[in-house]
């Protein structure tokens, strides 16, 4: 476990589990009952943290998975008399299957559409539970759920059930940390904050979304099954929206960016009603006010207060990494990119029209044109972030137009972006490390990351958060994140924008060296002082069509290029 967690995070997580548990073991039966419910909801909230905190996706189906787990486990126990462990496994398997069927259409949606779709599924499940009376018992629910048993022994005491629940909670937290271990935790942060960069860096966004969505459902089902066996009855209330709201509130108030926050939030929210019980009919007002104040005062959750303690960022031995990684960077040669008759329309607007070009190994091609001429659209199409309407894209002898963005990255296509990098949870070293190849060991990935930062004169800023970089530093970082993927084709989108003359000269020398090493480079930039001395060939676009191409001096004297891009009338 210590290898999976930083020492500080391990100590904090262990304390969050053991301290409340120790107090509960010495408490009365009622208090143990409340703490058992806290553990149950903590399991569901830890699962929700994976989707909401790690992916940044507002799923409203966690309450649905909680209810499905409760119903499926209890029905198997009541009607077939199976052991608790078998019923728990059935609940997990059944709920995971339902979640997988849901994920196929729903995970393709974004933002509020995803939230509304998951809410609709949850409400549909509630209606089925209420109206399918022969199976679920309808509004009356299912009674007579047996007490949990393990190894032939019935767990009848509140202490035994408490230990069972919190043991499963510890397993859930351990599994969460293993799934999100370094460097995958950095990849998930990049996926959440900068999804386009993540996709073009070889990170399979769909795979991560599916994996964490299913794991979240498994945790929700586990929590629901435990509640059914703890209370002894399951009713449609386990599927109602208030369960989802409670899990969401626990995750947010505890701190959505760390699984420990789910535990803290669950303990707090299950005990608040008890603490305010003396207010009688007004306790709900005090309960809501306490939650609102907590959210306003601590927007990052209670765990956010301890961020400096929990997050123990690694201070790498940069000298050692440099010596070990001196010969670790290499760029394969001999690849060419061939684009033929590619077209793209957005409604009635033609972004690209029958665009064709060839980019050979070691060649630098400049792409110029006025704003809206289709330059960025072309780069998005090459990298797979957008799909073209017609035409072919060929990398050497392999057609790649149907390949996903991360697959194109694996084949050797990398790019930079016009937009700045804004992640409040990644520093420079972590951002580059997140983009490194998954087939490498962690040490080799760190060596490669350091070497690229060294070559880009960005190593002194390795520990700086990405949102604190200047515009020029952000451009350098973006290039480093592309280079660490070991590209064969490099697409640079406005790399010199906002750079001083000295910074442009540094970048220019770096690009030349990359081309000499064998990279094929396509550059989109408006700075002629930067682009013209670099480019072996120039292509001028206007309204999605090529109006001129050839040597830079030839394009500069072409009347159509002068008119469309440089604003000079025909002679």
Tab-separated table of N, CA and C in Angstrom, residues 272-290:
chain	number	residue	atom	x	y	z
A	272	UNK	N	-25.047	14.551	11.193
A	272	UNK	CA	-25.654	15.882	11.353
A	272	UNK	C	-27.119	15.828	11.780
A	273	UNK	N	-27.948	14.989	11.157
A	273	UNK	CA	-29.345	14.935	11.608
A	273	UNK	C	-29.467	14.549	13.081
A	274	UNK	N	-28.559	13.695	13.552
A	274	UNK	CA	-28.604	13.305	14.959
A	274	UNK	C	-28.198	14.469	15.852
A	275	UNK	N	-27.213	15.226	15.423
A	275	UNK	CA	-26.750	16.368	16.216
A	275	UNK	C	-27.792	17.476	16.293
A	276	UNK	N	-28.593	17.594	15.231
A	276	UNK	CA	-29.610	18.650	15.207
A	276	UNK	C	-30.992	18.141	15.622
A	277	UNK	N	-31.072	16.914	16.104
A	277	UNK	CA	-32.356	16.324	16.459
A	277	UNK	C	-33.056	17.104	17.567
A	278	UNK	N	-32.309	17.794	18.428
A	278	UNK	CA	-32.914	18.531	19.538
A	278	UNK	C	-33.758	19.702	19.043
A	279	UNK	N	-33.578	20.092	17.788
A	279	UNK	CA	-34.369	21.192	17.234
A	279	UNK	C	-35.750	20.736	16.778
A	280	UNK	N	-35.994	19.449	16.912
A	280	UNK	CA	-37.277	18.835	16.556
A	280	UNK	C	-37.650	19.142	15.109
A	281	UNK	N	-38.777	19.803	14.879
A	281	UNK	CA	-39.275	20.008	13.509
A	281	UNK	C	-38.397	20.958	12.688
A	282	UNK	N	-37.536	21.715	13.351
A	282	UNK	CA	-36.694	22.679	12.637
A	282	UNK	C	-35.313	22.127	12.303
A	283	UNK	N	-35.080	20.853	12.574
A	283	UNK	CA	-33.724	20.340	12.401
A	283	UNK	C	-33.297	20.311	10.932
A	284	UNK	N	-34.265	20.146	10.021
A	284	UNK	CA	-33.922	20.126	8.605
A	284	UNK	C	-33.414	21.487	8.126
A	285	UNK	N	-33.954	22.565	8.715
A	285	UNK	CA	-33.485	23.911	8.363
A	285	UNK	C	-32.023	24.074	8.783
A	286	UNK	N	-31.719	23.663	10.017
A	286	UNK	CA	-30.345	23.759	10.512
A	286	UNK	C	-29.414	22.852	9.697
A	287	UNK	N	-29.912	21.702	9.328
A	287	UNK	CA	-29.130	20.749	8.537
A	287	UNK	C	-28.758	21.367	7.189
A	288	UNK	N	-29.749	21.941	6.508
A	288	UNK	CA	-29.496	22.570	5.212
A	288	UNK	C	-28.576	23.772	5.328
A	289	UNK	N	-28.760	24.572	6.381
A	289	UNK	CA	-27.910	25.747	6.581
A	289	UNK	C	-26.459	25.343	6.828
A	290	UNK	N	-26.261	24.284	7.599
A	290	UNK	CA	-24.900	23.811	7.888
A	290	UNK	C	-24.210	23.353	6.601
